[in-house]
């Protein structure tokens, strides 16, 4: 099998975590006999510096032509003062819109070795294993009109029936693969658009009677996430609420540096860590590459249809953490603190060890490496 992957390292720590991500992706692909055609392009601030645009048609073309896109991070203080259409973040919004990536999957689970790393008490976070299903190409992020003048600033929160139906289906299907529970997060007590959203989610739910559906207002959901995150399985929500709640979910798991994401449409998919470009630690080889590695795992499961490879990678991350290896952001007393690149090497070694000790199933697709 041959796959085209477009690599967008971006800004800040993006390139350094990307080095680790690409190294592991190529290594795992080799083990499974996959051929990857990699094309690297600029995006965000890097693209602004090079040619004055946050994303160019050339970069977009390279993404259209690929089965999967892997992105590092975009943004940084140097470009903060730019007008909205020039900001590095615009590149990401443009990519999501142009590639039709309406589903954003953000799993958050606590690795047993990291229960102490959360800012919340271990007994609160211990059972966290949830999935935020965030609508990614609609809502207030994209609604028109938008703008501001001297006296007003405005954005439009609008959803169409089709947009709500398709993301609701994704949430129920994901729940079917998990613990069969969906929490629909909205603000239906105040926003008409949320009442609309909620009614459609309940209509779609009729096709999934074996999935339990619970409604929750977003303010309550934020509170419940830090009070008792273990109660959640799938959280289904609109673009903006999903942005906020996934950051909340990430601190539960110990660090924003741990969380992967997949943005999926009918024809394209993009994988990226949830964390940003962290300009304060950029270029120091100290950033946590685990969210990037976990994003690569999601790519293997979803775009390459190799869930076993994804599972082994996740196990490799877990094993590395259990063995006491940490990056600075999740360092605990007595742990061995590694650089970005050494953490990547450590996870790769753990992966190889798992492959060697694992009984090879006839369907696994694993090939002998020389
Ligand atoms: C995210 C980010 C983006 C968003 C920004 C960088 C546009 O915060 O992916 O969560 O708001 O969606
Ligand atoms: Mg965000």
Tab-separated table of C-alpha atoms and ligand atoms in Angstrom:
chain	number	residue	atom	x	y	z
A	1	UNK	CA	0.000	0.000	0.000
A	2	UNK	CA	1.141	3.497	-0.811
A	3	UNK	CA	-0.080	6.679	0.887
A	4	UNK	CA	0.663	10.345	0.296
A	5	UNK	CA	1.108	12.367	3.482
A	6	UNK	CA	1.569	16.131	3.587
A	7	UNK	CA	3.707	17.366	6.458
A	8	UNK	CA	3.039	20.844	7.838
A	9	UNK	CA	5.491	21.526	10.705
A	10	UNK	CA	4.313	25.126	11.250
A	11	UNK	CA	5.625	27.342	14.042
A	12	UNK	CA	7.199	27.287	17.499
A	13	UNK	CA	7.612	23.738	18.789
A	14	UNK	CA	5.771	22.457	15.692
A	15	UNK	CA	8.945	21.527	13.751
A	16	UNK	CA	10.636	19.745	16.685
A	17	UNK	CA	7.632	17.597	17.605
A	18	UNK	CA	7.108	17.016	13.879
A	19	UNK	CA	10.637	15.592	13.535
A	20	UNK	CA	9.732	13.002	16.134
A	21	UNK	CA	6.306	12.372	14.581
A	22	UNK	CA	7.654	11.843	11.086
A	23	UNK	CA	10.495	9.622	12.316
A	24	UNK	CA	8.086	7.320	14.112
A	25	UNK	CA	5.527	7.405	11.309
A	26	UNK	CA	8.119	6.289	8.751
A	27	UNK	CA	9.480	3.632	11.099
A	28	UNK	CA	6.068	2.130	11.848
A	29	UNK	CA	5.059	2.308	8.182
A	30	UNK	CA	8.167	0.335	7.215
A	31	UNK	CA	7.275	-2.359	9.710
A	32	UNK	CA	3.872	-2.736	8.079
A	33	UNK	CA	5.164	-2.606	4.519
A	34	UNK	CA	3.519	0.745	3.791
A	35	UNK	CA	5.133	3.156	1.372
A	36	UNK	CA	4.702	6.775	2.343
A	37	UNK	CA	5.180	9.670	-0.079
A	38	UNK	CA	5.959	12.645	2.138
A	39	UNK	CA	5.706	16.268	1.020
A	40	UNK	CA	6.643	19.039	3.443
A	41	UNK	CA	5.060	22.503	3.113
A	42	UNK	CA	4.992	25.709	5.101
A	43	UNK	CA	1.974	26.891	7.057
A	44	UNK	CA	1.127	29.613	9.595
A	45	UNK	CA	3.789	32.097	10.658
A	46	UNK	CA	6.458	30.222	8.701
A	47	UNK	CA	4.429	30.734	5.543
A	48	UNK	CA	3.744	34.393	6.417
A	49	UNK	CA	7.467	35.023	6.787
A	50	UNK	CA	8.247	33.251	3.521
A	51	UNK	CA	5.565	34.742	1.292
A	52	UNK	CA	3.175	36.978	3.237
A	53	UNK	CA	0.252	34.544	3.445
A	54	UNK	CA	-0.680	32.176	6.312
A	55	UNK	CA	-1.330	29.451	3.746
A	56	UNK	CA	-0.696	29.361	0.003
A	57	UNK	CA	-2.543	27.601	-2.811
A	58	UNK	CA	0.547	25.460	-3.234
A	59	UNK	CA	0.250	24.153	0.341
A	60	UNK	CA	-3.506	23.640	-0.054
A	61	UNK	CA	-2.952	21.702	-3.290
A	62	UNK	CA	-0.454	19.441	-1.554
A	63	UNK	CA	-3.074	18.723	1.132
A	64	UNK	CA	-5.831	18.018	-1.416
A	65	UNK	CA	-3.564	15.505	-3.083
A	66	UNK	CA	-2.746	13.597	0.116
A	67	UNK	CA	-4.549	10.840	1.990
A	68	UNK	CA	-3.537	12.466	5.254
A	69	UNK	CA	-2.049	15.699	6.564
A	70	UNK	CA	0.103	15.882	9.684
A	71	UNK	CA	0.347	19.321	11.287
A	72	UNK	CA	2.585	20.595	14.100
A	73	UNK	CA	1.263	23.907	15.419
A	74	UNK	CA	0.673	27.434	14.163
A	75	UNK	CA	0.950	30.895	15.705
A	76	UNK	CA	3.164	32.944	17.974
A	77	UNK	CA	3.550	36.429	19.439
A	78	UNK	CA	5.385	37.712	16.359
A	79	UNK	CA	2.248	37.515	14.247
A	80	UNK	CA	-0.349	38.385	16.897
A	81	UNK	CA	-0.855	41.993	15.796
A	82	UNK	CA	-1.804	41.063	12.231
A	83	UNK	CA	-5.346	41.548	10.907
A	84	UNK	CA	-7.593	38.480	11.230
A	85	UNK	CA	-7.221	37.280	7.666
A	86	UNK	CA	-3.446	37.323	7.975
A	87	UNK	CA	-3.120	35.597	11.342
A	88	UNK	CA	-1.378	32.178	11.325
A	89	UNK	CA	-4.515	30.638	12.900
A	90	UNK	CA	-6.394	31.510	9.704
A	91	UNK	CA	-4.344	28.821	7.932
A	92	UNK	CA	-5.823	26.165	10.144
A	93	UNK	CA	-9.373	27.434	9.641
A	94	UNK	CA	-8.800	27.592	5.895
A	95	UNK	CA	-7.502	24.006	5.860
A	96	UNK	CA	-10.450	22.732	7.881
A	97	UNK	CA	-12.916	24.501	5.606
A	98	UNK	CA	-11.200	23.696	2.299
A	99	UNK	CA	-10.709	20.001	3.119
A	100	UNK	CA	-14.212	19.681	4.601
A	101	UNK	CA	-12.923	18.408	7.947
A	102	UNK	CA	-16.193	18.668	9.851
A	103	UNK	CA	-15.400	16.062	12.511
A	104	UNK	CA	-12.833	16.759	15.192
A	105	UNK	CA	-12.059	13.838	17.482
A	106	UNK	CA	-10.182	14.681	20.676
A	107	UNK	CA	-9.712	11.707	22.956
A	108	UNK	CA	-8.583	12.422	26.512
A	109	UNK	CA	-7.565	9.623	28.778
A	110	UNK	CA	-5.372	9.495	31.826
A	111	UNK	CA	-2.327	7.280	31.535
A	112	UNK	CA	-2.021	5.359	34.830
A	113	UNK	CA	1.570	6.589	35.208
A	114	UNK	CA	0.397	10.200	35.047
A	115	UNK	CA	-2.449	10.329	37.573
A	116	UNK	CA	-0.162	12.359	39.821
A	117	UNK	CA	0.699	14.874	37.061
A	118	UNK	CA	-2.792	16.379	36.809
A	119	UNK	CA	-3.599	19.563	38.681
A	120	UNK	CA	-6.611	17.647	40.004
A	121	UNK	CA	-6.500	14.965	42.694
A	122	UNK	CA	-5.600	11.437	41.510
A	123	UNK	CA	-8.916	9.992	42.728
A	124	UNK	CA	-10.784	12.566	40.598
A	125	UNK	CA	-8.902	11.949	37.338
A	126	UNK	CA	-8.135	8.235	37.638
A	127	UNK	CA	-10.994	6.929	35.463
A	128	UNK	CA	-10.898	9.570	32.748
A	129	UNK	CA	-11.345	8.119	29.277
A	130	UNK	CA	-13.468	10.401	27.145
A	131	UNK	CA	-13.791	11.586	23.587
A	132	UNK	CA	-14.746	15.115	22.593
A	133	UNK	CA	-16.549	15.065	19.238
A	134	UNK	CA	-16.311	18.666	18.126
A	135	UNK	CA	-18.072	20.055	15.047
A	136	UNK	CA	-15.236	21.771	13.185
A	137	UNK	CA	-16.396	23.596	10.078
A	138	UNK	CA	-19.503	25.458	11.226
A	139	UNK	CA	-20.901	27.536	14.057
A	140	UNK	CA	-19.510	30.829	15.259
A	141	UNK	CA	-16.045	30.142	13.815
A	142	UNK	CA	-17.367	30.410	10.269
A	143	UNK	CA	-20.761	32.184	10.440
A	144	UNK	CA	-21.297	35.370	8.476
A	145	UNK	CA	-21.572	38.277	8.942
A	146	UNK	CA	-18.506	38.783	11.099
A	147	UNK	CA	-16.461	41.875	11.739
A	148	UNK	CA	-15.976	44.887	13.945
A	149	UNK	CA	-15.956	48.646	13.751
A	150	UNK	CA	-15.329	51.369	16.299
A	151	UNK	CA	-18.528	50.704	18.245
A	152	UNK	CA	-19.483	47.085	17.521
A	153	UNK	CA	-17.971	43.655	17.129
A	154	UNK	CA	-20.018	40.758	15.759
A	155	UNK	CA	-19.927	37.089	14.815
A	156	UNK	CA	-22.748	34.829	13.725
A	157	UNK	CA	-23.573	31.486	15.290
A	158	UNK	CA	-25.444	29.513	12.670
A	159	UNK	CA	-25.847	25.778	12.056
A	160	UNK	CA	-27.704	24.002	9.294
A	161	UNK	CA	-29.706	20.806	9.794
A	162	UNK	CA	-27.236	18.826	7.647
A	163	UNK	CA	-24.256	19.988	9.679
A	164	UNK	CA	-25.842	18.938	12.960
A	165	UNK	CA	-27.129	15.621	11.629
A	166	UNK	CA	-23.779	14.459	10.266
A	167	UNK	CA	-21.774	15.302	13.400
A	168	UNK	CA	-24.473	13.724	15.597
A	169	UNK	CA	-24.139	10.502	13.588
A	170	UNK	CA	-20.377	10.545	14.102
A	171	UNK	CA	-20.865	10.913	17.857
A	172	UNK	CA	-23.305	7.999	18.082
A	173	UNK	CA	-21.062	5.814	15.905
A	174	UNK	CA	-18.036	6.635	18.051
A	175	UNK	CA	-20.026	5.878	21.203
A	176	UNK	CA	-20.951	2.538	19.669
A	177	UNK	CA	-17.233	1.667	19.579
A	178	UNK	CA	-16.829	2.775	23.203
A	179	UNK	CA	-19.075	2.766	26.281
A	180	UNK	CA	-22.293	3.668	24.420
A	181	UNK	CA	-22.962	6.969	26.104
A	182	UNK	CA	-23.248	10.425	24.497
A	183	UNK	CA	-23.494	13.727	26.347
A	184	UNK	CA	-24.886	16.463	24.111
A	185	UNK	CA	-23.353	19.719	25.326
A	186	UNK	CA	-25.144	22.948	24.412
A	187	UNK	CA	-26.638	26.160	25.752
A	188	UNK	CA	-30.250	25.451	24.828
A	189	UNK	CA	-31.556	27.466	27.780
A	190	UNK	CA	-30.252	30.667	26.161
A	191	UNK	CA	-29.385	30.128	22.478
A	192	UNK	CA	-31.951	29.278	19.795
A	193	UNK	CA	-29.183	27.719	17.717
A	194	UNK	CA	-28.527	25.347	20.622
A	195	UNK	CA	-32.215	24.414	20.950
A	196	UNK	CA	-32.127	23.621	17.215
A	197	UNK	CA	-28.937	21.570	17.701
A	198	UNK	CA	-30.416	19.640	20.623
A	199	UNK	CA	-33.658	18.780	18.823
A	200	UNK	CA	-31.786	17.437	15.799
A	201	UNK	CA	-29.425	15.381	17.960
A	202	UNK	CA	-32.492	13.759	19.561
A	203	UNK	CA	-33.988	13.056	16.140
A	204	UNK	CA	-30.783	11.358	14.974
A	205	UNK	CA	-30.658	9.443	18.254
A	206	UNK	CA	-33.759	7.479	17.188
A	207	UNK	CA	-31.473	5.582	14.798
A	208	UNK	CA	-29.185	4.614	17.682
A	209	UNK	CA	-31.564	3.455	20.425
A	210	UNK	CA	-28.885	1.348	22.147
A	211	UNK	CA	-26.788	4.470	22.849
A	212	UNK	CA	-27.661	6.470	25.936
A	213	UNK	CA	-28.074	10.217	25.322
A	214	UNK	CA	-27.899	12.867	28.043
A	215	UNK	CA	-28.196	16.666	27.603
A	216	UNK	CA	-25.946	19.020	29.511
A	217	UNK	CA	-25.537	22.804	29.426
A	218	UNK	CA	-22.007	23.828	28.565
A	219	UNK	CA	-21.339	25.700	31.812
A	220	UNK	CA	-22.351	22.637	33.787
A	221	UNK	CA	-20.274	20.429	31.459
A	222	UNK	CA	-17.137	22.509	32.144
A	223	UNK	CA	-17.755	22.158	35.864
A	224	UNK	CA	-18.468	18.412	35.664
A	225	UNK	CA	-15.290	17.877	33.644
A	226	UNK	CA	-13.115	19.036	36.529
A	227	UNK	CA	-15.411	17.619	39.249
A	228	UNK	CA	-15.901	14.099	37.901
A	229	UNK	CA	-14.444	13.522	34.414
A	230	UNK	CA	-14.891	9.748	34.736
A	231	UNK	CA	-18.650	10.106	34.143
A	232	UNK	CA	-18.152	11.025	30.465
A	233	UNK	CA	-17.770	8.784	27.438
A	234	UNK	CA	-18.499	10.840	24.285
A	235	UNK	CA	-19.079	14.599	24.513
A	236	UNK	CA	-20.819	15.941	21.393
A	237	UNK	CA	-20.652	19.668	20.891
A	238	UNK	CA	-20.423	22.645	18.549
A	239	UNK	CA	-17.199	24.193	17.309
A	240	UNK	CA	-16.556	26.833	19.992
A	241	UNK	CA	-17.696	24.798	23.015
A	242	UNK	CA	-15.553	21.911	21.773
A	243	UNK	CA	-12.521	24.168	21.556
A	244	UNK	CA	-12.924	25.224	25.173
A	245	UNK	CA	-13.929	21.873	26.639
A	246	UNK	CA	-11.083	20.007	24.976
A	247	UNK	CA	-8.553	22.307	26.659
A	248	UNK	CA	-10.283	21.666	29.987
A	249	UNK	CA	-10.200	17.924	29.329
A	250	UNK	CA	-6.501	18.114	28.579
A	251	UNK	CA	-5.455	19.458	31.989
A	252	UNK	CA	-7.381	16.607	33.538
A	253	UNK	CA	-4.980	14.249	31.802
A	254	UNK	CA	-1.910	16.021	33.125
A	255	UNK	CA	-0.687	18.145	30.262
A	256	UNK	CA	-1.834	19.713	27.047
A	257	UNK	CA	1.256	17.989	25.646
A	258	UNK	CA	-0.494	14.606	25.807
A	259	UNK	CA	-3.575	15.085	23.654
A	260	UNK	CA	-3.855	14.070	19.995
A	261	UNK	CA	-6.589	14.986	17.559
A	262	UNK	CA	-7.978	13.896	14.232
A	263	UNK	CA	-9.956	16.187	11.948
A	264	UNK	CA	-11.875	14.125	9.453
A	265	UNK	CA	-14.052	14.838	6.446
A	266	UNK	CA	-15.554	12.649	3.750
A	267	UNK	CA	-12.398	12.752	1.628
A	268	UNK	CA	-9.562	14.146	3.716
A	269	UNK	CA	-8.089	13.894	7.185
A	270	UNK	CA	-5.685	15.990	9.208
A	271	UNK	CA	-3.939	14.945	12.405
A	272	UNK	CA	-2.423	17.328	14.912
A	273	UNK	CA	-1.608	17.615	18.585
A	274	UNK	CA	-4.169	19.694	20.516
A	275	UNK	CA	-1.397	21.845	21.996
A	276	UNK	CA	-0.272	25.096	20.402
A	277	UNK	CA	3.106	26.352	19.239
A	278	UNK	CA	4.444	27.085	22.772
A	279	UNK	CA	6.821	29.847	21.596
A	280	UNK	CA	8.332	30.159	25.099
A	281	UNK	CA	10.023	26.750	24.804
A	282	UNK	CA	10.471	26.603	21.015
A	283	UNK	CA	13.857	25.459	19.705
A	284	UNK	CA	14.994	24.021	23.051
A	285	UNK	CA	14.285	20.345	22.336
A	286	UNK	CA	12.244	20.144	25.562
A	287	UNK	CA	8.671	19.997	24.203
A	288	UNK	CA	6.536	16.923	24.818
A	289	UNK	CA	6.194	14.940	21.559
A	290	UNK	CA	3.660	12.430	22.932
A	291	UNK	CA	0.587	14.258	21.598
A	292	UNK	CA	2.239	14.225	18.175
A	293	UNK	CA	3.054	10.515	18.420
A	294	UNK	CA	-0.512	9.795	19.544
A	295	UNK	CA	-1.763	11.829	16.557
A	296	UNK	CA	0.347	9.631	14.282
A	297	UNK	CA	-1.312	6.635	15.945
A	298	UNK	CA	-4.728	8.074	15.054
A	299	UNK	CA	-3.500	8.427	11.461
A	300	UNK	CA	-2.576	4.745	11.301
A	301	UNK	CA	-5.964	3.728	12.673
A	302	UNK	CA	-8.098	6.045	10.573
A	303	UNK	CA	-6.312	6.892	7.322
A	304	UNK	CA	-4.209	3.730	6.884
A	305	UNK	CA	-6.757	1.343	8.376
A	306	UNK	CA	-4.146	-0.228	10.648
A	307	UNK	CA	-5.742	-0.073	14.108
A	308	UNK	CA	-3.233	-2.640	15.350
A	309	UNK	CA	-0.298	-0.342	14.583
A	310	UNK	CA	-2.127	2.458	16.367
A	311	UNK	CA	-2.746	0.269	19.360
A	312	UNK	CA	0.912	-0.774	19.576
A	313	UNK	CA	2.008	2.869	19.380
A	314	UNK	CA	-0.358	3.807	22.193
A	315	UNK	CA	0.949	0.898	24.233
A	316	UNK	CA	4.494	2.096	23.511
A	317	UNK	CA	3.634	5.552	24.877
A	318	UNK	CA	2.057	4.012	27.941
A	319	UNK	CA	5.033	1.688	28.505
A	320	UNK	CA	7.504	4.556	28.186
A	321	UNK	CA	5.614	6.557	30.792
A	322	UNK	CA	5.306	3.563	33.104
A	323	UNK	CA	9.072	3.061	32.858
A	324	UNK	CA	9.444	6.514	34.420
A	325	UNK	CA	10.413	8.583	31.375
A	326	UNK	CA	9.002	12.111	31.230
A	327	UNK	CA	9.393	15.376	29.377
A	328	UNK	CA	9.698	18.540	31.471
A	329	UNK	CA	5.980	19.420	31.338
A	330	UNK	CA	4.974	16.167	33.064
A	331	UNK	CA	8.056	15.670	35.214
A	332	UNK	CA	7.421	14.147	38.625
A	333	UNK	CA	9.953	13.610	41.423
A	334	UNK	CA	12.236	10.667	40.667
A	335	UNK	CA	11.341	10.533	36.963
A	336	UNK	CA	13.918	10.593	34.165
A	337	UNK	CA	13.416	13.832	32.236
A	338	UNK	CA	14.120	13.456	28.525
A	339	UNK	CA	14.471	15.870	25.641
A	340	UNK	CA	11.931	15.884	22.802
A	341	UNK	CA	14.102	13.760	20.533
A	342	UNK	CA	15.128	11.304	23.273
A	343	UNK	CA	11.474	10.802	24.210
A	344	UNK	CA	10.774	9.992	20.562
A	345	UNK	CA	13.638	7.470	20.507
A	346	UNK	CA	12.413	5.918	23.741
A	347	UNK	CA	8.869	5.417	22.402
A	348	UNK	CA	10.245	3.967	19.174
A	349	UNK	CA	12.328	1.505	21.158
A	350	UNK	CA	9.289	0.531	23.225
A	351	UNK	CA	7.329	0.032	19.998
A	352	UNK	CA	10.038	-2.229	18.545
A	353	UNK	CA	10.114	-4.235	21.728
A	354	UNK	CA	6.333	-4.709	21.605
A	355	UNK	CA	6.530	-5.809	17.977
A	356	UNK	CA	9.214	-8.367	18.784
A	357	UNK	CA	7.413	-9.835	21.771
A	358	UNK	CA	3.960	-9.706	20.256
A	359	UNK	CA	2.573	-12.874	18.672
A	360	UNK	CA	2.126	-11.910	15.019
A	361	UNK	CA	-1.430	-12.489	13.898
A	362	UNK	CA	-2.026	-13.452	10.257
A	363	UNK	CA	-4.103	-10.309	9.733
A	364	UNK	CA	-1.688	-7.896	11.382
A	365	UNK	CA	0.202	-7.050	8.210
A	366	UNK	CA	3.481	-6.829	10.088
A	367	UNK	CA	6.492	-7.516	7.890
A	368	UNK	CA	9.896	-8.640	9.031
A	369	UNK	CA	12.270	-5.707	9.240
A	370	UNK	CA	15.891	-6.291	8.450
B	1	LIG	C1	-7.633	24.363	18.411
B	1	LIG	C2	-7.089	25.754	18.336
B	1	LIG	C3	-7.650	26.437	17.101
B	1	LIG	C4	-9.155	26.539	17.294
B	1	LIG	C5	-7.064	27.791	16.747
B	1	LIG	C6	-5.555	27.761	16.684
B	1	LIG	C7	-7.652	28.325	15.459
B	1	LIG	O1	-7.342	26.447	19.510
B	1	LIG	O2	-7.461	23.613	17.440
B	1	LIG	O3	-8.223	24.017	19.430
B	1	LIG	O4	-9.643	27.458	17.954
B	1	LIG	O5	-9.859	25.669	16.784
B	2	LIG	MG1	-8.171	25.212	21.073
